[in-house]
PDB file of C-alpha atoms and ligand atoms in Angstrom:
ATOM      1  CA  UNK A   1       5.797  72.879 -81.886  1.00 70.00           C
ATOM      2  CA  UNK A   2       3.257  71.493 -79.814  1.00 69.00           C
ATOM      3  CA  UNK A   3       4.618  73.169 -76.768  1.00 72.00           C
ATOM      4  CA  UNK A   4       5.010  76.651 -78.801  1.00 81.00           C
ATOM      5  CA  UNK A   5       1.339  76.289 -79.485  1.00 80.00           C
ATOM      6  CA  UNK A   6       0.407  75.758 -75.959  1.00 78.00           C
ATOM      7  CA  UNK A   7       2.468  78.824 -75.132  1.00 82.00           C
ATOM      8  CA  UNK A   8       1.031  80.694 -77.631  1.00 86.00           C
ATOM      9  CA  UNK A   9      -2.530  80.059 -76.844  1.00 85.00           C
ATOM     10  CA  UNK A  10      -1.488  80.664 -72.843  1.00 85.00           C
ATOM     11  CA  UNK A  11      -0.161  84.013 -73.780  1.00 91.00           C
ATOM     12  CA  UNK A  12      -3.333  85.098 -75.868  1.00 92.00           C
ATOM     13  CA  UNK A  13      -5.728  84.227 -72.646  1.00 92.00           C
ATOM     14  CA  UNK A  14      -3.440  85.394 -70.125  1.00 93.00           C
ATOM     15  CA  UNK A  15      -3.331  88.845 -72.262  1.00 95.00           C
ATOM     16  CA  UNK A  16      -7.192  89.169 -72.229  1.00 95.00           C
ATOM     17  CA  UNK A  17      -7.057  87.776 -68.252  1.00 94.00           C
ATOM     18  CA  UNK A  18      -4.665  91.115 -67.533  1.00 95.00           C
ATOM     19  CA  UNK A  19      -6.406  93.402 -69.722  1.00 96.00           C
ATOM     20  CA  UNK A  20     -10.383  92.375 -68.264  1.00 94.00           C
ATOM     21  CA  UNK A  21      -8.986  92.392 -64.915  1.00 93.00           C
ATOM     22  CA  UNK A  22      -7.361  95.550 -64.805  1.00 94.00           C
ATOM     23  CA  UNK A  23      -9.930  97.681 -66.610  1.00 94.00           C
ATOM     24  CA  UNK A  24     -13.093  95.802 -65.270  1.00 93.00           C
ATOM     25  CA  UNK A  25     -13.118  93.379 -62.692  1.00 92.00           C
ATOM     26  CA  UNK A  26     -10.521  94.947 -60.065  1.00 93.00           C
ATOM     27  CA  UNK A  27     -12.513  98.263 -60.395  1.00 93.00           C
ATOM     28  CA  UNK A  28     -15.613  96.264 -59.731  1.00 92.00           C
ATOM     29  CA  UNK A  29     -13.922  94.433 -56.542  1.00 90.00           C
ATOM     30  CA  UNK A  30     -12.656  97.951 -55.024  1.00 90.00           C
ATOM     31  CA  UNK A  31     -16.070  99.289 -55.402  1.00 91.00           C
ATOM     32  CA  UNK A  32     -17.841  96.516 -53.858  1.00 89.00           C
ATOM     33  CA  UNK A  33     -15.249  96.251 -51.035  1.00 88.00           C
ATOM     34  CA  UNK A  34     -14.165  92.469 -51.962  1.00 84.00           C
ATOM     35  CA  UNK A  35     -10.517  93.008 -52.481  1.00 86.00           C
ATOM     36  CA  UNK A  36      -9.772  90.051 -50.169  1.00 82.00           C
ATOM     37  CA  UNK A  37     -11.036  87.929 -53.451  1.00 78.00           C
ATOM     38  CA  UNK A  38      -8.414  89.801 -55.497  1.00 82.00           C
ATOM     39  CA  UNK A  39      -6.071  87.177 -56.148  1.00 82.00           C
ATOM     40  CA  UNK A  40      -8.631  84.207 -56.432  1.00 78.00           C
ATOM     41  CA  UNK A  41     -10.623  86.000 -58.811  1.00 82.00           C
ATOM     42  CA  UNK A  42      -7.618  86.330 -60.923  1.00 87.00           C
ATOM     43  CA  UNK A  43      -6.954  82.849 -60.834  1.00 82.00           C
ATOM     44  CA  UNK A  44     -10.610  82.158 -61.849  1.00 80.00           C
ATOM     45  CA  UNK A  45     -10.819  84.826 -64.798  1.00 86.00           C
ATOM     46  CA  UNK A  46      -8.494  82.555 -66.835  1.00 87.00           C
ATOM     47  CA  UNK A  47     -10.698  79.373 -66.631  1.00 84.00           C
ATOM     48  CA  UNK A  48     -14.113  81.878 -67.705  1.00 86.00           C
ATOM     49  CA  UNK A  49     -12.070  83.181 -70.766  1.00 90.00           C
ATOM     50  CA  UNK A  50     -11.429  79.374 -71.612  1.00 88.00           C
ATOM     51  CA  UNK A  51     -14.820  78.714 -71.051  1.00 88.00           C
ATOM     52  CA  UNK A  52     -16.018  81.642 -73.333  1.00 90.00           C
ATOM     53  CA  UNK A  53     -13.679  80.945 -76.193  1.00 91.00           C
ATOM     54  CA  UNK A  54     -14.578  77.410 -75.911  1.00 89.00           C
ATOM     55  CA  UNK A  55     -18.289  77.962 -76.363  1.00 92.00           C
ATOM     56  CA  UNK A  56     -17.608  80.387 -79.246  1.00 94.00           C
ATOM     57  CA  UNK A  57     -15.554  77.505 -81.115  1.00 93.00           C
ATOM     58  CA  UNK A  58     -17.986  75.224 -80.455  1.00 93.00           C
ATOM     59  CA  UNK A  59     -21.080  77.141 -81.575  1.00 94.00           C
ATOM     60  CA  UNK A  60     -19.323  78.349 -84.338  1.00 96.00           C
ATOM     61  CA  UNK A  61     -18.754  74.666 -85.814  1.00 95.00           C
ATOM     62  CA  UNK A  62     -21.015  72.630 -84.501  1.00 96.00           C
ATOM     63  CA  UNK A  63     -24.201  75.047 -84.781  1.00 95.00           C
ATOM     64  CA  UNK A  64     -23.412  75.176 -88.600  1.00 96.00           C
ATOM     65  CA  UNK A  65     -23.147  71.599 -88.970  1.00 96.00           C
ATOM     66  CA  UNK A  66     -26.402  71.064 -86.928  1.00 95.00           C
ATOM     67  CA  UNK A  67     -28.280  73.642 -89.482  1.00 95.00           C
ATOM     68  CA  UNK A  68     -26.569  71.451 -92.391  1.00 95.00           C
ATOM     69  CA  UNK A  69     -26.970  68.154 -91.291  1.00 95.00           C
ATOM     70  CA  UNK A  70     -29.032  67.594 -88.541  1.00 94.00           C
ATOM     71  CA  UNK A  71     -29.811  63.982 -87.158  1.00 93.00           C
ATOM     72  CA  UNK A  72     -33.048  64.936 -86.373  1.00 91.00           C
ATOM     73  CA  UNK A  73     -35.778  67.409 -87.490  1.00 91.00           C
ATOM     74  CA  UNK A  74     -37.431  69.619 -84.731  1.00 89.00           C
ATOM     75  CA  UNK A  75     -40.379  71.945 -85.173  1.00 87.00           C
ATOM     76  CA  UNK A  76     -38.346  74.330 -82.715  1.00 86.00           C
ATOM     77  CA  UNK A  77     -35.485  74.606 -80.677  1.00 86.00           C
ATOM     78  CA  UNK A  78     -37.529  75.721 -77.679  1.00 86.00           C
ATOM     79  CA  UNK A  79     -36.342  73.139 -74.778  1.00 87.00           C
ATOM     80  CA  UNK A  80     -32.983  73.674 -76.152  1.00 92.00           C
ATOM     81  CA  UNK A  81     -32.373  76.955 -74.769  1.00 91.00           C
ATOM     82  CA  UNK A  82     -32.399  75.872 -71.028  1.00 92.00           C
ATOM     83  CA  UNK A  83     -29.551  73.847 -72.172  1.00 94.00           C
ATOM     84  CA  UNK A  84     -27.410  76.920 -73.640  1.00 93.00           C
ATOM     85  CA  UNK A  85     -28.379  78.624 -70.171  1.00 90.00           C
ATOM     86  CA  UNK A  86     -26.776  75.689 -68.378  1.00 88.00           C
ATOM     87  CA  UNK A  87     -23.945  75.800 -70.582  1.00 90.00           C
ATOM     88  CA  UNK A  88     -23.149  79.617 -69.892  1.00 88.00           C
ATOM     89  CA  UNK A  89     -23.479  79.304 -65.997  1.00 84.00           C
ATOM     90  CA  UNK A  90     -20.993  76.706 -66.097  1.00 82.00           C
ATOM     91  CA  UNK A  91     -18.572  77.913 -68.526  1.00 78.00           C
ATOM     92  CA  UNK A  92     -18.889  81.858 -67.444  1.00 74.00           C
ATOM     93  CA  UNK A  93     -17.460  80.519 -64.241  1.00 62.00           C
ATOM     94  CA  UNK A  94     -19.847  80.172 -61.417  1.00 62.00           C
ATOM     95  CA  UNK A  95     -18.496  76.973 -61.053  1.00 66.00           C
ATOM     96  CA  UNK A  96     -14.957  78.004 -61.508  1.00 61.00           C
ATOM     97  CA  UNK A  97     -15.279  80.894 -59.131  1.00 61.00           C
ATOM     98  CA  UNK A  98     -17.107  78.331 -56.415  1.00 65.00           C
ATOM     99  CA  UNK A  99     -13.940  76.338 -57.248  1.00 66.00           C
ATOM    100  CA  UNK A 100     -11.353  78.653 -56.669  1.00 61.00           C
ATOM    101  CA  UNK A 101     -12.919  80.493 -53.493  1.00 63.00           C
ATOM    102  CA  UNK A 102     -13.777  77.311 -51.449  1.00 66.00           C
ATOM    103  CA  UNK A 103     -11.295  74.252 -52.752  1.00 68.00           C
ATOM    104  CA  UNK A 104      -8.629  76.236 -53.783  1.00 66.00           C
ATOM    105  CA  UNK A 105      -7.244  76.234 -49.909  1.00 74.00           C
ATOM    106  CA  UNK A 106      -7.868  72.951 -49.372  1.00 77.00           C
ATOM    107  CA  UNK A 107      -6.173  71.669 -52.894  1.00 73.00           C
ATOM    108  CA  UNK A 108      -3.052  73.866 -51.815  1.00 76.00           C
ATOM    109  CA  UNK A 109      -2.814  71.644 -48.468  1.00 80.00           C
ATOM    110  CA  UNK A 110      -3.481  68.480 -50.481  1.00 78.00           C
ATOM    111  CA  UNK A 111      -0.912  69.236 -52.963  1.00 76.00           C
ATOM    112  CA  UNK A 112       1.685  70.038 -50.234  1.00 80.00           C
ATOM    113  CA  UNK A 113       0.483  66.590 -48.635  1.00 82.00           C
ATOM    114  CA  UNK A 114       1.079  64.931 -51.682  1.00 76.00           C
ATOM    115  CA  UNK A 115       4.753  66.373 -51.980  1.00 77.00           C
ATOM    116  CA  UNK A 116       5.324  65.482 -48.359  1.00 81.00           C
ATOM    117  CA  UNK A 117       4.477  61.893 -48.993  1.00 78.00           C
ATOM    118  CA  UNK A 118       6.043  61.487 -52.602  1.00 72.00           C
ATOM    119  CA  UNK A 119       2.686  60.872 -54.204  1.00 68.00           C
ATOM    120  CA  UNK A 120       2.788  63.762 -56.093  1.00 58.00           C
ATOM    121  CA  UNK A 121       5.924  62.201 -58.169  1.00 61.00           C
ATOM    122  CA  UNK A 122       3.839  59.721 -59.852  1.00 70.00           C
ATOM    123  CA  UNK A 123       4.809  61.602 -62.757  1.00 73.00           C
ATOM    124  CA  UNK A 124       3.640  59.641 -65.726  1.00 75.00           C
ATOM    125  CA  UNK A 125       5.846  61.934 -68.091  1.00 75.00           C
ATOM    126  CA  UNK A 126       8.793  60.365 -67.231  1.00 75.00           C
ATOM    127  CA  UNK A 127       7.652  56.324 -67.623  1.00 74.00           C
ATOM    128  CA  UNK A 128      10.013  56.241 -70.762  1.00 76.00           C
ATOM    129  CA  UNK A 129      12.266  59.294 -70.834  1.00 77.00           C
ATOM    130  CA  UNK A 130      13.188  60.631 -74.106  1.00 74.00           C
ATOM    131  CA  UNK A 131       9.473  59.281 -75.725  1.00 74.00           C
ATOM    132  CA  UNK A 132       6.853  59.757 -72.831  1.00 73.00           C
ATOM    133  CA  UNK A 133       8.370  63.275 -71.689  1.00 75.00           C
ATOM    134  CA  UNK A 134       7.521  64.738 -75.311  1.00 81.00           C
ATOM    135  CA  UNK A 135       4.965  66.827 -74.905  1.00 79.00           C
ATOM    136  CA  UNK A 136       2.608  65.776 -77.156  1.00 84.00           C
ATOM    137  CA  UNK A 137       2.914  62.159 -75.792  1.00 88.00           C
ATOM    138  CA  UNK A 138       2.693  63.358 -72.212  1.00 87.00           C
ATOM    139  CA  UNK A 139      -0.507  65.146 -73.450  1.00 88.00           C
ATOM    140  CA  UNK A 140      -1.966  62.289 -74.984  1.00 91.00           C
ATOM    141  CA  UNK A 141      -1.304  59.840 -71.834  1.00 91.00           C
ATOM    142  CA  UNK A 142      -3.118  62.476 -69.696  1.00 91.00           C
ATOM    143  CA  UNK A 143      -6.151  62.370 -72.210  1.00 93.00           C
ATOM    144  CA  UNK A 144      -6.286  58.609 -72.185  1.00 93.00           C
ATOM    145  CA  UNK A 145      -6.067  58.650 -68.324  1.00 93.00           C
ATOM    146  CA  UNK A 146      -8.422  61.402 -67.765  1.00 92.00           C
ATOM    147  CA  UNK A 147     -10.833  59.758 -70.357  1.00 94.00           C
ATOM    148  CA  UNK A 148     -10.587  56.321 -68.602  1.00 95.00           C
ATOM    149  CA  UNK A 149     -11.334  58.276 -65.108  1.00 95.00           C
ATOM    150  CA  UNK A 150     -14.331  59.930 -66.986  1.00 94.00           C
ATOM    151  CA  UNK A 151     -15.453  56.594 -68.024  1.00 94.00           C
ATOM    152  CA  UNK A 152     -15.992  55.211 -64.485  1.00 96.00           C
ATOM    153  CA  UNK A 153     -17.212  58.311 -63.322  1.00 96.00           C
ATOM    154  CA  UNK A 154     -20.055  57.961 -65.741  1.00 96.00           C
ATOM    155  CA  UNK A 155     -20.583  54.260 -65.187  1.00 95.00           C
ATOM    156  CA  UNK A 156     -21.023  55.041 -61.528  1.00 96.00           C
ATOM    157  CA  UNK A 157     -23.608  57.779 -62.222  1.00 96.00           C
ATOM    158  CA  UNK A 158     -25.626  55.135 -63.882  1.00 95.00           C
ATOM    159  CA  UNK A 159     -25.083  52.400 -61.532  1.00 95.00           C
ATOM    160  CA  UNK A 160     -25.269  53.946 -58.058  1.00 95.00           C
ATOM    161  CA  UNK A 161     -28.948  55.309 -57.164  1.00 91.00           C
ATOM    162  CA  UNK A 162     -28.146  58.810 -55.239  1.00 94.00           C
ATOM    163  CA  UNK A 163     -25.785  59.549 -57.955  1.00 94.00           C
ATOM    164  CA  UNK A 164     -28.150  58.344 -60.604  1.00 95.00           C
ATOM    165  CA  UNK A 165     -31.009  60.805 -59.497  1.00 94.00           C
ATOM    166  CA  UNK A 166     -28.219  63.552 -60.258  1.00 95.00           C
ATOM    167  CA  UNK A 167     -27.111  62.306 -63.647  1.00 96.00           C
ATOM    168  CA  UNK A 168     -30.970  61.912 -64.731  1.00 95.00           C
ATOM    169  CA  UNK A 169     -30.940  65.735 -65.115  1.00 94.00           C
ATOM    170  CA  UNK A 170     -28.683  65.292 -67.940  1.00 95.00           C
ATOM    171  CA  UNK A 171     -30.691  62.585 -69.549  1.00 95.00           C
ATOM    172  CA  UNK A 172     -33.926  64.083 -69.445  1.00 93.00           C
ATOM    173  CA  UNK A 173     -33.243  66.243 -72.274  1.00 91.00           C
ATOM    174  CA  UNK A 174     -35.191  64.766 -75.225  1.00 88.00           C
ATOM    175  CA  UNK A 175     -33.670  67.341 -77.512  1.00 92.00           C
ATOM    176  CA  UNK A 176     -29.989  66.549 -77.806  1.00 94.00           C
ATOM    177  CA  UNK A 177     -27.945  69.264 -79.207  1.00 95.00           C
ATOM    178  CA  UNK A 178     -24.483  70.895 -78.829  1.00 95.00           C
ATOM    179  CA  UNK A 179     -25.536  72.539 -75.439  1.00 95.00           C
ATOM    180  CA  UNK A 180     -26.692  69.213 -73.709  1.00 95.00           C
ATOM    181  CA  UNK A 181     -23.369  68.367 -72.635  1.00 94.00           C
ATOM    182  CA  UNK A 182     -23.580  71.189 -69.727  1.00 92.00           C
ATOM    183  CA  UNK A 183     -27.027  70.120 -68.844  1.00 93.00           C
ATOM    184  CA  UNK A 184     -26.111  68.665 -65.465  1.00 93.00           C
ATOM    185  CA  UNK A 185     -26.942  69.017 -61.666  1.00 92.00           C
ATOM    186  CA  UNK A 186     -24.512  71.446 -60.363  1.00 87.00           C
ATOM    187  CA  UNK A 187     -23.414  69.239 -57.382  1.00 89.00           C
ATOM    188  CA  UNK A 188     -22.676  66.694 -60.303  1.00 92.00           C
ATOM    189  CA  UNK A 189     -20.432  68.979 -61.961  1.00 89.00           C
ATOM    190  CA  UNK A 190     -18.876  70.152 -58.598  1.00 86.00           C
ATOM    191  CA  UNK A 191     -17.870  66.508 -57.816  1.00 89.00           C
ATOM    192  CA  UNK A 192     -16.661  65.715 -61.264  1.00 90.00           C
ATOM    193  CA  UNK A 193     -14.562  68.794 -61.045  1.00 86.00           C
ATOM    194  CA  UNK A 194     -12.925  67.893 -57.853  1.00 85.00           C
ATOM    195  CA  UNK A 195     -12.270  64.205 -58.865  1.00 88.00           C
ATOM    196  CA  UNK A 196     -10.711  65.433 -62.257  1.00 87.00           C
ATOM    197  CA  UNK A 197      -8.441  67.997 -60.323  1.00 84.00           C
ATOM    198  CA  UNK A 198      -7.447  65.407 -58.144  1.00 84.00           C
ATOM    199  CA  UNK A 199      -6.425  62.576 -60.479  1.00 87.00           C
ATOM    200  CA  UNK A 200      -4.651  65.324 -62.572  1.00 85.00           C
ATOM    201  CA  UNK A 201      -2.416  66.448 -59.441  1.00 81.00           C
ATOM    202  CA  UNK A 202      -1.725  63.223 -58.658  1.00 82.00           C
ATOM    203  CA  UNK A 203      -0.087  61.920 -62.198  1.00 84.00           C
ATOM    204  CA  UNK A 204       1.412  65.457 -62.299  1.00 80.00           C
ATOM    205  CA  UNK A 205      -0.457  67.217 -65.367  1.00 84.00           C
ATOM    206  CA  UNK A 206       1.099  70.387 -65.840  1.00 81.00           C
ATOM    207  CA  UNK A 207      -1.744  73.269 -64.959  1.00 77.00           C
ATOM    208  CA  UNK A 208      -0.963  74.717 -68.444  1.00 76.00           C
ATOM    209  CA  UNK A 209      -1.684  71.269 -69.945  1.00 82.00           C
ATOM    210  CA  UNK A 210      -4.437  70.965 -67.465  1.00 84.00           C
ATOM    211  CA  UNK A 211      -6.491  73.851 -69.044  1.00 82.00           C
ATOM    212  CA  UNK A 212      -6.167  72.316 -72.496  1.00 85.00           C
ATOM    213  CA  UNK A 213      -7.028  68.961 -71.468  1.00 88.00           C
ATOM    214  CA  UNK A 214     -10.159  70.005 -70.059  1.00 86.00           C
ATOM    215  CA  UNK A 215     -11.050  72.399 -72.991  1.00 86.00           C
ATOM    216  CA  UNK A 216     -10.291  69.294 -75.577  1.00 89.00           C
ATOM    217  CA  UNK A 217     -12.585  66.858 -73.420  1.00 90.00           C
ATOM    218  CA  UNK A 218     -15.168  69.630 -73.308  1.00 89.00           C
ATOM    219  CA  UNK A 219     -15.136  70.434 -76.855  1.00 90.00           C
ATOM    220  CA  UNK A 220     -15.101  66.106 -77.774  1.00 92.00           C
ATOM    221  CA  UNK A 221     -18.235  65.978 -75.500  1.00 92.00           C
ATOM    222  CA  UNK A 222     -20.227  68.441 -76.960  1.00 94.00           C
ATOM    223  CA  UNK A 223     -19.643  66.749 -80.381  1.00 95.00           C
ATOM    224  CA  UNK A 224     -21.298  63.829 -78.676  1.00 95.00           C
ATOM    225  CA  UNK A 225     -24.094  65.620 -77.989  1.00 95.00           C
ATOM    226  CA  UNK A 226     -24.475  67.507 -80.978  1.00 95.00           C
ATOM    227  CA  UNK A 227     -27.362  66.766 -83.534  1.00 95.00           C
ATOM    228  CA  UNK A 228     -25.714  66.186 -86.474  1.00 95.00           C
ATOM    229  CA  UNK A 229     -25.575  63.172 -88.783  1.00 93.00           C
ATOM    230  CA  UNK A 230     -21.863  62.436 -89.096  1.00 91.00           C
ATOM    231  CA  UNK A 231     -20.220  58.939 -89.006  1.00 90.00           C
ATOM    232  CA  UNK A 232     -16.382  58.868 -87.819  1.00 91.00           C
ATOM    233  CA  UNK A 233     -15.331  56.113 -89.871  1.00 91.00           C
ATOM    234  CA  UNK A 234     -14.490  52.512 -88.894  1.00 92.00           C
ATOM    235  CA  UNK A 235     -11.644  53.338 -86.496  1.00 93.00           C
ATOM    236  CA  UNK A 236     -12.696  56.587 -85.129  1.00 92.00           C
ATOM    237  CA  UNK A 237     -16.442  55.226 -84.583  1.00 92.00           C
ATOM    238  CA  UNK A 238     -14.036  52.443 -82.245  1.00 91.00           C
ATOM    239  CA  UNK A 239     -12.172  55.189 -80.838  1.00 91.00           C
ATOM    240  CA  UNK A 240     -14.192  57.905 -79.855  1.00 91.00           C
ATOM    241  CA  UNK A 241     -17.655  58.357 -79.058  1.00 93.00           C
ATOM    242  CA  UNK A 242     -19.800  59.740 -81.766  1.00 94.00           C
ATOM    243  CA  UNK A 243     -22.853  61.557 -81.889  1.00 94.00           C
ATOM    244  CA  UNK A 244     -24.926  58.410 -83.295  1.00 92.00           C
ATOM    245  CA  UNK A 245     -23.430  56.393 -80.795  1.00 92.00           C
ATOM    246  CA  UNK A 246     -23.904  58.646 -77.714  1.00 94.00           C
ATOM    247  CA  UNK A 247     -27.486  59.100 -78.883  1.00 93.00           C
ATOM    248  CA  UNK A 248     -28.150  55.446 -78.143  1.00 91.00           C
ATOM    249  CA  UNK A 249     -26.628  55.877 -74.998  1.00 93.00           C
ATOM    250  CA  UNK A 250     -29.264  58.718 -74.089  1.00 93.00           C
ATOM    251  CA  UNK A 251     -31.929  56.548 -75.218  1.00 86.00           C
ATOM    252  CA  UNK A 252     -31.326  54.343 -71.843  1.00 54.00           C
ATOM    253  CA  UNK A 253     -33.306  56.252 -69.310  1.00 49.00           C
ATOM    254  CA  UNK A 254     -32.650  53.514 -66.323  1.00 45.00           C
ATOM    255  CA  UNK A 255     -29.816  52.980 -64.228  1.00 45.00           C
ATOM    256  CA  UNK A 256     -28.358  50.386 -66.781  1.00 44.00           C
ATOM    257  CA  UNK A 257     -24.705  49.891 -67.378  1.00 42.00           C
ATOM    258  CA  UNK A 258     -23.481  51.907 -70.395  1.00 43.00           C
ATOM    259  CA  UNK A 259     -21.610  50.104 -73.062  1.00 39.00           C
ATOM    260  CA  UNK A 260     -18.546  51.948 -73.761  1.00 40.00           C
ATOM    261  CA  UNK A 261     -14.809  50.900 -73.727  1.00 36.00           C
ATOM    262  CA  UNK A 262     -11.544  53.293 -72.797  1.00 36.00           C
ATOM    263  CA  UNK A 263     -11.527  56.268 -74.925  1.00 43.00           C
ATOM    264  CA  UNK A 264     -15.177  56.424 -74.755  1.00 45.00           C
ATOM    265  CA  UNK A 265     -16.346  58.370 -71.785  1.00 59.00           C
ATOM    266  CA  UNK A 266     -19.565  60.053 -72.979  1.00 64.00           C
ATOM    267  CA  UNK A 267     -21.963  61.569 -70.248  1.00 70.00           C
TER     268      UNK A 267
HETATM  269 ZN1   ZN B 301     -24.768  62.655 -72.770  1.00 71.00          ZN
HETATM  270 ZN1   ZN B 302     -25.094  58.853 -69.117  1.00 71.00          ZN
END
């Protein structure tokens, strides 16, 4: 069932990818003489479509909640627009294109090196055959591992001076909204993308699950930043970063440690 939801989503995105590529992107590449980037652009397009769908889902759900149950009432949403712009720049694939065109060849050779040295065979899903090999269990394990990595990545952003200077861009926003998660220094975004992709590669996350993991993580982080008054309940508040919890984190405007445990990797 879980696997069939994955393949159904993958089919929808792949169909859109092919249509968009054949009708729009390929004729454009041909016209401007960039057919050398043909294959990489096709791969990157998949992530662009996922990014756009993600923004649409996020906007429909969270914007409605922000209107109905705001945590803070603002006179206007002026300062928020720049974060929306950041989000579109990131999600529309500038980062993806950069990643695919520059890091993909490096990643391919890194993957070959891992295989050669038997490191790529950590395969967390085989820890307990029959249990952890169930797609839903494997997915949850990957989610926790990547969340843990995200948590430490975030702690280092606050601890290491130069890194904090990049992360300070994220914390400089006074009006936290559904768009604020993507308000980051582009260099920080690139470093984070490389770290996450490397860890995913080492623990053996299948590419189809990696796309969904990134989408789910992004969506959870957008919820954390949304201007909504919501309580996740006794257990939920302990397992996930709620908007109220993350609001408190954003009040820390210096290089201090963040108080959060695993499964709480908000940025
Ligand atoms: Zn944040
Ligand atoms: Zn932070």
